Amino acid sequence: VKTSVPAVAVWGRTAPSHSITAILITDDQQTIVTGSQEGQICLWDLSSDLKVSSKEILFGHTASVTCLAKARE
């Protein structure tokens, strides 16, 4: 059984900058992945009516994310 938990982002008055430098769309076209000049990777949900909503933001890279690739099974 797969459960879904909404993502919660906690930061100060303003969200961190996310200047997109790379983008990937999953094969099922339900998730967009973006990499940023600031070193973050963000996951976005893409609905069937083309609405985009944030899912997760991953911190930890010390350099810009300039390329994204999906792993093969």
mmCIF file with all atom_site columns, N, CA and C in Angstrom:
data_model
loop_
_atom_site.group_PDB
_atom_site.id
_atom_site.type_symbol
_atom_site.label_atom_id
_atom_site.label_alt_id
_atom_site.label_comp_id
_atom_site.label_asym_id
_atom_site.label_entity_id
_atom_site.label_seq_id
_atom_site.pdbx_PDB_ins_code
_atom_site.Cartn_x
_atom_site.Cartn_y
_atom_site.Cartn_z
_atom_site.occupancy
_atom_site.B_iso_or_equiv
_atom_site.pdbx_formal_charge
_atom_site.auth_seq_id
_atom_site.auth_comp_id
_atom_site.auth_asym_id
_atom_site.auth_atom_id
_atom_site.pdbx_PDB_model_num
ATOM 1   N N  . VAL A 1 1  ? 0.847  -1.176 0.000   1.00 0.00 ? 1  VAL A N  1
ATOM 2   C CA . VAL A 1 1  ? 0.000  0.000  0.000   1.00 0.00 ? 1  VAL A CA 1
ATOM 3   C C  . VAL A 1 1  ? 0.892  1.238  0.000   1.00 0.00 ? 1  VAL A C  1
ATOM 4   N N  . LYS A 1 2  ? 0.695  2.077  -0.971  1.00 0.00 ? 2  LYS A N  1
ATOM 5   C CA . LYS A 1 2  ? 1.479  3.301  -1.088  1.00 0.00 ? 2  LYS A CA 1
ATOM 6   C C  . LYS A 1 2  ? 0.676  4.462  -0.514  1.00 0.00 ? 2  LYS A C  1
ATOM 7   N N  . THR A 1 3  ? 1.284  5.201  0.425   1.00 0.00 ? 3  THR A N  1
ATOM 8   C CA . THR A 1 3  ? 0.614  6.361  0.990   1.00 0.00 ? 3  THR A CA 1
ATOM 9   C C  . THR A 1 3  ? 1.313  7.619  0.512   1.00 0.00 ? 3  THR A C  1
ATOM 10  N N  . SER A 1 4  ? 0.585  8.694  0.460   1.00 0.00 ? 4  SER A N  1
ATOM 11  C CA . SER A 1 4  ? 1.129  9.966  0.007   1.00 0.00 ? 4  SER A CA 1
ATOM 12  C C  . SER A 1 4  ? 1.119  10.957 1.157   1.00 0.00 ? 4  SER A C  1
ATOM 13  N N  . VAL A 1 5  ? 2.250  11.614 1.362   1.00 0.00 ? 5  VAL A N  1
ATOM 14  C CA . VAL A 1 5  ? 2.372  12.626 2.397   1.00 0.00 ? 5  VAL A CA 1
ATOM 15  C C  . VAL A 1 5  ? 2.749  13.930 1.720   1.00 0.00 ? 5  VAL A C  1
ATOM 16  N N  . PRO A 1 6  ? 1.977  14.990 1.933   1.00 0.00 ? 6  PRO A N  1
ATOM 17  C CA . PRO A 1 6  ? 2.306  16.258 1.279   1.00 0.00 ? 6  PRO A CA 1
ATOM 18  C C  . PRO A 1 6  ? 3.638  16.801 1.781   1.00 0.00 ? 6  PRO A C  1
ATOM 19  N N  . ALA A 1 7  ? 4.411  17.418 0.878   1.00 0.00 ? 7  ALA A N  1
ATOM 20  C CA . ALA A 1 7  ? 5.696  18.006 1.248   1.00 0.00 ? 7  ALA A CA 1
ATOM 21  C C  . ALA A 1 7  ? 5.460  19.306 2.007   1.00 0.00 ? 7  ALA A C  1
ATOM 22  N N  . VAL A 1 8  ? 6.303  19.558 2.988   1.00 0.00 ? 8  VAL A N  1
ATOM 23  C CA . VAL A 1 8  ? 6.246  20.796 3.753   1.00 0.00 ? 8  VAL A CA 1
ATOM 24  C C  . VAL A 1 8  ? 7.607  21.459 3.664   1.00 0.00 ? 8  VAL A C  1
ATOM 25  N N  . ALA A 1 9  ? 7.643  22.685 3.220   1.00 0.00 ? 9  ALA A N  1
ATOM 26  C CA . ALA A 1 9  ? 8.902  23.428 3.122   1.00 0.00 ? 9  ALA A CA 1
ATOM 27  C C  . ALA A 1 9  ? 8.945  24.459 4.236   1.00 0.00 ? 9  ALA A C  1
ATOM 28  N N  . VAL A 1 10 ? 10.079 24.537 4.902   1.00 0.00 ? 10 VAL A N  1
ATOM 29  C CA . VAL A 1 10 ? 10.237 25.490 5.992   1.00 0.00 ? 10 VAL A CA 1
ATOM 30  C C  . VAL A 1 10 ? 11.465 26.354 5.711   1.00 0.00 ? 10 VAL A C  1
ATOM 31  N N  . TRP A 1 11 ? 11.278 27.651 5.575   1.00 0.00 ? 11 TRP A N  1
ATOM 32  C CA . TRP A 1 11 ? 12.373 28.594 5.447   1.00 0.00 ? 11 TRP A CA 1
ATOM 33  C C  . TRP A 1 11 ? 11.881 29.941 5.937   1.00 0.00 ? 11 TRP A C  1
ATOM 34  N N  . GLY A 1 12 ? 12.679 30.960 5.852   1.00 0.00 ? 12 GLY A N  1
ATOM 35  C CA . GLY A 1 12 ? 12.331 32.287 6.354   1.00 0.00 ? 12 GLY A CA 1
ATOM 36  C C  . GLY A 1 12 ? 11.259 32.970 5.535   1.00 0.00 ? 12 GLY A C  1
ATOM 37  N N  . ARG A 1 13 ? 11.356 34.285 5.426   1.00 0.00 ? 13 ARG A N  1
ATOM 38  C CA . ARG A 1 13 ? 10.340 35.074 4.726   1.00 0.00 ? 13 ARG A CA 1
ATOM 39  C C  . ARG A 1 13 ? 10.281 34.805 3.232   1.00 0.00 ? 13 ARG A C  1
ATOM 40  N N  . THR A 1 14 ? 11.392 34.392 2.639   1.00 0.00 ? 14 THR A N  1
ATOM 41  C CA . THR A 1 14 ? 11.400 34.140 1.200   1.00 0.00 ? 14 THR A CA 1
ATOM 42  C C  . THR A 1 14 ? 11.943 32.747 0.910   1.00 0.00 ? 14 THR A C  1
ATOM 43  N N  . ALA A 1 15 ? 11.413 32.146 -0.131  1.00 0.00 ? 15 ALA A N  1
ATOM 44  C CA . ALA A 1 15 ? 11.887 30.826 -0.554  1.00 0.00 ? 15 ALA A CA 1
ATOM 45  C C  . ALA A 1 15 ? 13.279 30.978 -1.159  1.00 0.00 ? 15 ALA A C  1
ATOM 46  N N  . PRO A 1 16 ? 14.086 29.910 -1.133  1.00 0.00 ? 16 PRO A N  1
ATOM 47  C CA . PRO A 1 16 ? 15.410 30.000 -1.746  1.00 0.00 ? 16 PRO A CA 1
ATOM 48  C C  . PRO A 1 16 ? 15.305 30.214 -3.255  1.00 0.00 ? 16 PRO A C  1
ATOM 49  N N  . SER A 1 17 ? 16.313 30.873 -3.816  1.00 0.00 ? 17 SER A N  1
ATOM 50  C CA . SER A 1 17 ? 16.359 31.069 -5.264  1.00 0.00 ? 17 SER A CA 1
ATOM 51  C C  . SER A 1 17 ? 16.479 29.719 -5.952  1.00 0.00 ? 17 SER A C  1
ATOM 52  N N  . HIS A 1 18 ? 15.909 29.604 -7.141  1.00 0.00 ? 18 HIS A N  1
ATOM 53  C CA . HIS A 1 18 ? 15.999 28.368 -7.919  1.00 0.00 ? 18 HIS A CA 1
ATOM 54  C C  . HIS A 1 18 ? 16.060 28.747 -9.391  1.00 0.00 ? 18 HIS A C  1
ATOM 55  N N  . SER A 1 19 ? 17.252 29.163 -9.840  1.00 0.00 ? 19 SER A N  1
ATOM 56  C CA . SER A 1 19 ? 17.461 29.538 -11.235 1.00 0.00 ? 19 SER A CA 1
ATOM 57  C C  . SER A 1 19 ? 17.700 28.262 -12.032 1.00 0.00 ? 19 SER A C  1
ATOM 58  N N  . ILE A 1 20 ? 16.716 27.834 -12.803 1.00 0.00 ? 20 ILE A N  1
ATOM 59  C CA . ILE A 1 20 ? 16.740 26.531 -13.470 1.00 0.00 ? 20 ILE A CA 1
ATOM 60  C C  . ILE A 1 20 ? 17.835 26.476 -14.534 1.00 0.00 ? 20 ILE A C  1
ATOM 61  N N  . THR A 1 21 ? 18.664 25.427 -14.425 1.00 0.00 ? 21 THR A N  1
ATOM 62  C CA . THR A 1 21 ? 19.749 25.201 -15.377 1.00 0.00 ? 21 THR A CA 1
ATOM 63  C C  . THR A 1 21 ? 19.609 23.850 -16.081 1.00 0.00 ? 21 THR A C  1
ATOM 64  N N  . ALA A 1 22 ? 18.727 22.988 -15.587 1.00 0.00 ? 22 ALA A N  1
ATOM 65  C CA . ALA A 1 22 ? 18.504 21.667 -16.197 1.00 0.00 ? 22 ALA A CA 1
ATOM 66  C C  . ALA A 1 22 ? 17.080 21.230 -15.900 1.00 0.00 ? 22 ALA A C  1
ATOM 67  N N  . ILE A 1 23 ? 16.485 20.473 -16.825 1.00 0.00 ? 23 ILE A N  1
ATOM 68  C CA . ILE A 1 23 ? 15.115 19.996 -16.646 1.00 0.00 ? 23 ILE A CA 1
ATOM 69  C C  . ILE A 1 23 ? 14.970 18.594 -17.229 1.00 0.00 ? 23 ILE A C  1
ATOM 70  N N  . LEU A 1 24 ? 14.153 17.777 -16.566 1.00 0.00 ? 24 LEU A N  1
ATOM 71  C CA . LEU A 1 24 ? 13.876 16.417 -17.020 1.00 0.00 ? 24 LEU A CA 1
ATOM 72  C C  . LEU A 1 24 ? 12.411 16.116 -16.731 1.00 0.00 ? 24 LEU A C  1
ATOM 73  N N  . ILE A 1 25 ? 11.735 15.475 -17.641 1.00 0.00 ? 25 ILE A N  1
ATOM 74  C CA . ILE A 1 25 ? 10.353 15.038 -17.428 1.00 0.00 ? 25 ILE A CA 1
ATOM 75  C C  . ILE A 1 25 ? 10.353 13.520 -17.445 1.00 0.00 ? 25 ILE A C  1
ATOM 76  N N  . THR A 1 26 ? 9.712  12.904 -16.466 1.00 0.00 ? 26 THR A N  1
ATOM 77  C CA . THR A 1 26 ? 9.699  11.450 -16.370 1.00 0.00 ? 26 THR A CA 1
ATOM 78  C C  . THR A 1 26 ? 8.894  10.837 -17.510 1.00 0.00 ? 26 THR A C  1
ATOM 79  N N  . ASP A 1 27 ? 9.143  9.559  -17.770 1.00 0.00 ? 27 ASP A N  1
ATOM 80  C CA . ASP A 1 27 ? 8.462  8.861  -18.870 1.00 0.00 ? 27 ASP A CA 1
ATOM 81  C C  . ASP A 1 27 ? 6.945  8.888  -18.735 1.00 0.00 ? 27 ASP A C  1
ATOM 82  N N  . ASP A 1 28 ? 6.438  8.831  -17.492 1.00 0.00 ? 28 ASP A N  1
ATOM 83  C CA . ASP A 1 28 ? 4.984  8.855  -17.296 1.00 0.00 ? 28 ASP A CA 1
ATOM 84  C C  . ASP A 1 28 ? 4.413  10.271 -17.378 1.00 0.00 ? 28 ASP A C  1
ATOM 85  N N  . GLN A 1 29 ? 5.273  11.262 -17.556 1.00 0.00 ? 29 GLN A N  1
ATOM 86  C CA . GLN A 1 29 ? 4.904  12.666 -17.689 1.00 0.00 ? 29 GLN A CA 1
ATOM 87  C C  . GLN A 1 29 ? 4.110  13.194 -16.500 1.00 0.00 ? 29 GLN A C  1
ATOM 88  N N  . GLN A 1 30 ? 4.391  12.662 -15.312 1.00 0.00 ? 30 GLN A N  1
ATOM 89  C CA . GLN A 1 30 ? 3.712  13.123 -14.108 1.00 0.00 ? 30 GLN A CA 1
ATOM 90  C C  . GLN A 1 30 ? 4.639  13.878 -13.165 1.00 0.00 ? 30 GLN A C  1
ATOM 91  N N  . THR A 1 31 ? 5.946  13.824 -13.426 1.00 0.00 ? 31 THR A N  1
ATOM 92  C CA . THR A 1 31 ? 6.917  14.510 -12.573 1.00 0.00 ? 31 THR A CA 1
ATOM 93  C C  . THR A 1 31 ? 7.920  15.262 -13.433 1.00 0.00 ? 31 THR A C  1
ATOM 94  N N  . ILE A 1 32 ? 8.183  16.498 -13.037 1.00 0.00 ? 32 ILE A N  1
ATOM 95  C CA . ILE A 1 32 ? 9.229  17.305 -13.653 1.00 0.00 ? 32 ILE A CA 1
ATOM 96  C C  . ILE A 1 32 ? 10.336 17.436 -12.617 1.00 0.00 ? 32 ILE A C  1
ATOM 97  N N  . VAL A 1 33 ? 11.578 17.294 -13.052 1.00 0.00 ? 33 VAL A N  1
ATOM 98  C CA . VAL A 1 33 ? 12.733 17.455 -12.179 1.00 0.00 ? 33 VAL A CA 1
ATOM 99  C C  . VAL A 1 33 ? 13.536 18.631 -12.715 1.00 0.00 ? 33 VAL A C  1
ATOM 100 N N  . THR A 1 34 ? 13.867 19.582 -11.837 1.00 0.00 ? 34 THR A N  1
ATOM 101 C CA . THR A 1 34 ? 14.682 20.715 -12.257 1.00 0.00 ? 34 THR A CA 1
ATOM 102 C C  . THR A 1 34 ? 15.933 20.795 -11.400 1.00 0.00 ? 34 THR A C  1
ATOM 103 N N  . GLY A 1 35 ? 17.028 21.173 -12.034 1.00 0.00 ? 35 GLY A N  1
ATOM 104 C CA . GLY A 1 35 ? 18.273 21.462 -11.333 1.00 0.00 ? 35 GLY A CA 1
ATOM 105 C C  . GLY A 1 35 ? 18.506 22.955 -11.409 1.00 0.00 ? 35 GLY A C  1
ATOM 106 N N  . SER A 1 36 ? 19.217 23.494 -10.413 1.00 0.00 ? 36 SER A N  1
ATOM 107 C CA . SER A 1 36 ? 19.373 24.948 -10.379 1.00 0.00 ? 36 SER A CA 1
ATOM 108 C C  . SER A 1 36 ? 20.820 25.384 -10.292 1.00 0.00 ? 36 SER A C  1
ATOM 109 N N  . GLN A 1 37 ? 21.014 26.648 -10.636 1.00 0.00 ? 37 GLN A N  1
ATOM 110 C CA . GLN A 1 37 ? 22.326 27.277 -10.534 1.00 0.00 ? 37 GLN A CA 1
ATOM 111 C C  . GLN A 1 37 ? 22.782 27.290 -9.072  1.00 0.00 ? 37 GLN A C  1
ATOM 112 N N  . GLU A 1 38 ? 21.847 27.311 -8.138  1.00 0.00 ? 38 GLU A N  1
ATOM 113 C CA . GLU A 1 38 ? 22.169 27.351 -6.707  1.00 0.00 ? 38 GLU A CA 1
ATOM 114 C C  . GLU A 1 38 ? 22.499 25.978 -6.127  1.00 0.00 ? 38 GLU A C  1
ATOM 115 N N  . GLY A 1 39 ? 22.382 24.917 -6.924  1.00 0.00 ? 39 GLY A N  1
ATOM 116 C CA . GLY A 1 39 ? 22.753 23.578 -6.474  1.00 0.00 ? 39 GLY A CA 1
ATOM 117 C C  . GLY A 1 39 ? 21.609 22.728 -5.953  1.00 0.00 ? 39 GLY A C  1
ATOM 118 N N  . GLN A 1 40 ? 20.372 23.172 -6.098  1.00 0.00 ? 40 GLN A N  1
ATOM 119 C CA . GLN A 1 40 ? 19.233 22.380 -5.626  1.00 0.00 ? 40 GLN A CA 1
ATOM 120 C C  . GLN A 1 40 ? 18.649 21.551 -6.760  1.00 0.00 ? 40 GLN A C  1
ATOM 121 N N  . ILE A 1 41 ? 17.959 20.485 -6.366  1.00 0.00 ? 41 ILE A N  1
ATOM 122 C CA . ILE A 1 41 ? 17.159 19.699 -7.303  1.00 0.00 ? 41 ILE A CA 1
ATOM 123 C C  . ILE A 1 41 ? 15.729 19.741 -6.777  1.00 0.00 ? 41 ILE A C  1
ATOM 124 N N  . CYS A 1 42 ? 14.785 20.094 -7.642  1.00 0.00 ? 42 CYS A N  1
ATOM 125 C CA . CYS A 1 42 ? 13.378 20.166 -7.240  1.00 0.00 ? 42 CYS A CA 1
ATOM 126 C C  . CYS A 1 42 ? 12.558 19.157 -8.023  1.00 0.00 ? 42 CYS A C  1
ATOM 127 N N  . LEU A 1 43 ? 11.610 18.550 -7.346  1.00 0.00 ? 43 LEU A N  1
ATOM 128 C CA . LEU A 1 43 ? 10.645 17.651 -7.976  1.00 0.00 ? 43 LEU A CA 1
ATOM 129 C C  . LEU A 1 43 ? 9.302  18.353 -7.979  1.00 0.00 ? 43 LEU A C  1
ATOM 130 N N  . TRP A 1 44 ? 8.627  18.287 -9.114  1.00 0.00 ? 44 TRP A N  1
ATOM 131 C CA . TRP A 1 44 ? 7.341  18.954 -9.309  1.00 0.00 ? 44 TRP A CA 1
ATOM 132 C C  . TRP A 1 44 ? 6.329  17.936 -9.827  1.00 0.00 ? 44 TRP A C  1
ATOM 133 N N  . ASP A 1 45 ? 5.105  17.972 -9.297  1.00 0.00 ? 45 ASP A N  1
ATOM 134 C CA . ASP A 1 45 ? 4.015  17.150 -9.819  1.00 0.00 ? 45 ASP A CA 1
ATOM 135 C C  . ASP A 1 45 ? 3.384  17.879 -11.002 1.00 0.00 ? 45 ASP A C  1
ATOM 136 N N  . LEU A 1 46 ? 3.092  17.131 -12.053 1.00 0.00 ? 46 LEU A N  1
ATOM 137 C CA . LEU A 1 46 ? 2.413  17.676 -13.227 1.00 0.00 ? 46 LEU A CA 1
ATOM 138 C C  . LEU A 1 46 ? 1.081  16.945 -13.372 1.00 0.00 ? 46 LEU A C  1
ATOM 139 N N  . SER A 1 47 ? -0.026 17.666 -13.209 1.00 0.00 ? 47 SER A N  1
ATOM 140 C CA . SER A 1 47 ? -1.344 17.048 -13.283 1.00 0.00 ? 47 SER A CA 1
ATOM 141 C C  . SER A 1 47 ? -1.773 16.874 -14.735 1.00 0.00 ? 47 SER A C  1
ATOM 142 N N  . SER A 1 48 ? -2.825 16.112 -14.936 1.00 0.00 ? 48 SER A N  1
ATOM 143 C CA . SER A 1 48 ? -3.327 15.857 -16.298 1.00 0.00 ? 48 SER A CA 1
ATOM 144 C C  . SER A 1 48 ? -3.839 17.137 -16.968 1.00 0.00 ? 48 SER A C  1
ATOM 145 N N  . ASP A 1 49 ? -4.217 18.133 -16.161 1.00 0.00 ? 49 ASP A N  1
ATOM 146 C CA . ASP A 1 49 ? -4.651 19.412 -16.745 1.00 0.00 ? 49 ASP A CA 1
ATOM 147 C C  . ASP A 1 49 ? -3.491 20.425 -16.782 1.00 0.00 ? 49 ASP A C  1
ATOM 148 N N  . LEU A 1 50 ? -2.253 19.902 -16.713 1.00 0.00 ? 50 LEU A N  1
ATOM 149 C CA . LEU A 1 50 ? -1.008 20.667 -16.864 1.00 0.00 ? 50 LEU A CA 1
ATOM 150 C C  . LEU A 1 50 ? -0.754 21.691 -15.760 1.00 0.00 ? 50 LEU A C  1
ATOM 151 N N  . LYS A 1 51 ? -1.263 21.443 -14.560 1.00 0.00 ? 51 LYS A N  1
ATOM 152 C CA . LYS A 1 51 ? -0.947 22.301 -13.416 1.00 0.00 ? 51 LYS A CA 1
ATOM 153 C C  . LYS A 1 51 ? 0.300  21.733 -12.735 1.00 0.00 ? 51 LYS A C  1
ATOM 154 N N  . VAL A 1 52 ? 1.234  22.603 -12.410 1.00 0.00 ? 52 VAL A N  1
ATOM 155 C CA . VAL A 1 52 ? 2.491  22.204 -11.783 1.00 0.00 ? 52 VAL A CA 1
ATOM 156 C C  . VAL A 1 52 ? 2.449  22.601 -10.312 1.00 0.00 ? 52 VAL A C  1
ATOM 157 N N  . SER A 1 53 ? 2.810  21.669 -9.427  1.00 0.00 ? 53 SER A N  1
ATOM 158 C CA . SER A 1 53 ? 2.888  21.974 -8.004  1.00 0.00 ? 53 SER A CA 1
ATOM 159 C C  . SER A 1 53 ? 4.160  21.365 -7.427  1.00 0.00 ? 53 SER A C  1
ATOM 160 N N  . SER A 1 54 ? 4.763  22.066 -6.485  1.00 0.00 ? 54 SER A N  1
ATOM 161 C CA . SER A 1 54 ? 6.027  21.608 -5.905  1.00 0.00 ? 54 SER A CA 1
ATOM 162 C C  . SER A 1 54 ? 5.816  20.352 -5.079  1.00 0.00 ? 54 SER A C  1
ATOM 163 N N  . LYS A 1 55 ? 6.787  19.476 -5.125  1.00 0.00 ? 55 LYS A N  1
ATOM 164 C CA . LYS A 1 55 ? 6.723  18.205 -4.409  1.00 0.00 ? 55 LYS A CA 1
ATOM 165 C C  . LYS A 1 55 ? 7.845  18.128 -3.373  1.00 0.00 ? 55 LYS A C  1
ATOM 166 N N  . GLU A 1 56 ? 9.086  18.290 -3.821  1.00 0.00 ? 56 GLU A N  1
ATOM 167 C CA . GLU A 1 56 ? 10.245 18.230 -2.937  1.00 0.00 ? 56 GLU A CA 1
ATOM 168 C C  . GLU A 1 56 ? 11.341 19.138 -3.462  1.00 0.00 ? 56 GLU A C  1
ATOM 169 N N  . ILE A 1 57 ? 12.176 19.632 -2.538  1.00 0.00 ? 57 ILE A N  1
ATOM 170 C CA . ILE A 1 57 ? 13.382 20.356 -2.915  1.00 0.00 ? 57 ILE A CA 1
ATOM 171 C C  . ILE A 1 57 ? 14.539 19.698 -2.173  1.00 0.00 ? 57 ILE A C  1
ATOM 172 N N  . LEU A 1 58 ? 15.566 19.370 -2.919  1.00 0.00 ? 58 LEU A N  1
ATOM 173 C CA . LEU A 1 58 ? 16.709 18.660 -2.362  1.00 0.00 ? 58 LEU A CA 1
ATOM 174 C C  . LEU A 1 58 ? 17.916 19.584 -2.349  1.00 0.00 ? 58 LEU A C  1
ATOM 175 N N  . PHE A 1 59 ? 18.528 19.758 -1.183  1.00 0.00 ? 59 PHE A N  1
ATOM 176 C CA . PHE A 1 59 ? 19.704 20.598 -1.013  1.00 0.00 ? 59 PHE A CA 1
ATOM 177 C C  . PHE A 1 59 ? 20.927 19.708 -0.840  1.00 0.00 ? 59 PHE A C  1
ATOM 178 N N  . GLY A 1 60 ? 22.111 20.227 -1.075  1.00 0.00 ? 60 GLY A N  1
ATOM 179 C CA . GLY A 1 60 ? 23.316 19.473 -0.790  1.00 0.00 ? 60 GLY A CA 1
ATOM 180 C C  . GLY A 1 60 ? 24.428 19.639 -1.809  1.00 0.00 ? 60 GLY A C  1
ATOM 181 N N  . HIS A 1 61 ? 24.095 19.931 -3.048  1.00 0.00 ? 61 HIS A N  1
ATOM 182 C CA . HIS A 1 61 ? 25.140 20.148 -4.048  1.00 0.00 ? 61 HIS A CA 1
ATOM 183 C C  . HIS A 1 61 ? 25.854 21.469 -3.749  1.00 0.00 ? 61 HIS A C  1
ATOM 184 N N  . THR A 1 62 ? 27.145 21.498 -3.967  1.00 0.00 ? 62 THR A N  1
ATOM 185 C CA . THR A 1 62 ? 27.898 22.729 -3.737  1.00 0.00 ? 62 THR A CA 1
ATOM 186 C C  . THR A 1 62 ? 28.156 23.494 -5.024  1.00 0.00 ? 62 THR A C  1
ATOM 187 N N  . ALA A 1 63 ? 27.761 22.938 -6.145  1.00 0.00 ? 63 ALA A N  1
ATOM 188 C CA . ALA A 1 63 ? 27.928 23.591 -7.448  1.00 0.00 ? 63 ALA A CA 1
ATOM 189 C C  . ALA A 1 63 ? 26.595 23.564 -8.192  1.00 0.00 ? 63 ALA A C  1
ATOM 190 N N  . SER A 1 64 ? 26.527 24.277 -9.296  1.00 0.00 ? 64 SER A N  1
ATOM 191 C CA . SER A 1 64 ? 25.317 24.292 -10.115 1.00 0.00 ? 64 SER A CA 1
ATOM 192 C C  . SER A 1 64 ? 25.004 22.893 -10.634 1.00 0.00 ? 64 SER A C  1
ATOM 193 N N  . VAL A 1 65 ? 23.715 22.598 -10.751 1.00 0.00 ? 65 VAL A N  1
ATOM 194 C CA . VAL A 1 65 ? 23.268 21.349 -11.370 1.00 0.00 ? 65 VAL A CA 1
ATOM 195 C C  . VAL A 1 65 ? 23.070 21.666 -12.845 1.00 0.00 ? 65 VAL A C  1
ATOM 196 N N  . THR A 1 66 ? 23.927 21.124 -13.692 1.00 0.00 ? 66 THR A N  1
ATOM 197 C CA . THR A 1 66 ? 23.877 21.474 -15.117 1.00 0.00 ? 66 THR A CA 1
ATOM 198 C C  . THR A 1 66 ? 23.358 20.345 -15.991 1.00 0.00 ? 66 THR A C  1
ATOM 199 N N  . CYS A 1 67 ? 23.104 19.182 -15.390 1.00 0.00 ? 67 CYS A N  1
ATOM 200 C CA . CYS A 1 67 ? 22.642 18.048 -16.175 1.00 0.00 ? 67 CYS A CA 1
ATOM 201 C C  . CYS A 1 67 ? 21.830 17.118 -15.275 1.00 0.00 ? 67 CYS A C  1
ATOM 202 N N  . LEU A 1 68 ? 20.752 16.586 -15.816 1.00 0.00 ? 68 LEU A N  1
ATOM 203 C CA . LEU A 1 68 ? 19.932 15.591 -15.113 1.00 0.00 ? 68 LEU A CA 1
ATOM 204 C C  . LEU A 1 68 ? 19.761 14.383 -16.029 1.00 0.00 ? 68 LEU A C  1
ATOM 205 N N  . ALA A 1 69 ? 19.773 13.199 -15.458 1.00 0.00 ? 69 ALA A N  1
ATOM 206 C CA . ALA A 1 69 ? 19.568 11.978 -16.240 1.00 0.00 ? 69 ALA A CA 1
ATOM 207 C C  . ALA A 1 69 ? 18.800 10.980 -15.389 1.00 0.00 ? 69 ALA A C  1
ATOM 208 N N  . LYS A 1 70 ? 17.979 10.166 -16.042 1.00 0.00 ? 70 LYS A N  1
ATOM 209 C CA . LYS A 1 70 ? 17.237 9.143  -15.305 1.00 0.00 ? 70 LYS A CA 1
ATOM 210 C C  . LYS A 1 70 ? 18.008 7.843  -15.334 1.00 0.00 ? 70 LYS A C  1
ATOM 211 N N  . ALA A 1 71 ? 17.860 7.069  -14.287 1.00 0.00 ? 71 ALA A N  1
ATOM 212 C CA . ALA A 1 71 ? 18.516 5.763  -14.205 1.00 0.00 ? 71 ALA A CA 1
ATOM 213 C C  . ALA A 1 71 ? 17.661 4.741  -14.948 1.00 0.00 ? 71 ALA A C  1
ATOM 214 N N  . ARG A 1 72 ? 18.306 3.780  -15.557 1.00 0.00 ? 72 ARG A N  1
ATOM 215 C CA . ARG A 1 72 ? 17.582 2.689  -16.214 1.00 0.00 ? 72 ARG A CA 1
ATOM 216 C C  . ARG A 1 72 ? 17.389 1.558  -15.250 1.00 0.00 ? 72 ARG A C  1
ATOM 217 N N  . GLU A 1 73 ? 16.363 0.757  -15.486 1.00 0.00 ? 73 GLU A N  1
ATOM 218 C CA . GLU A 1 73 ? 16.111 -0.400 -14.633 1.00 0.00 ? 73 GLU A CA 1
ATOM 219 C C  . GLU A 1 73 ? 17.130 -1.486 -14.910 1.00 0.00 ? 73 GLU A C  1
#
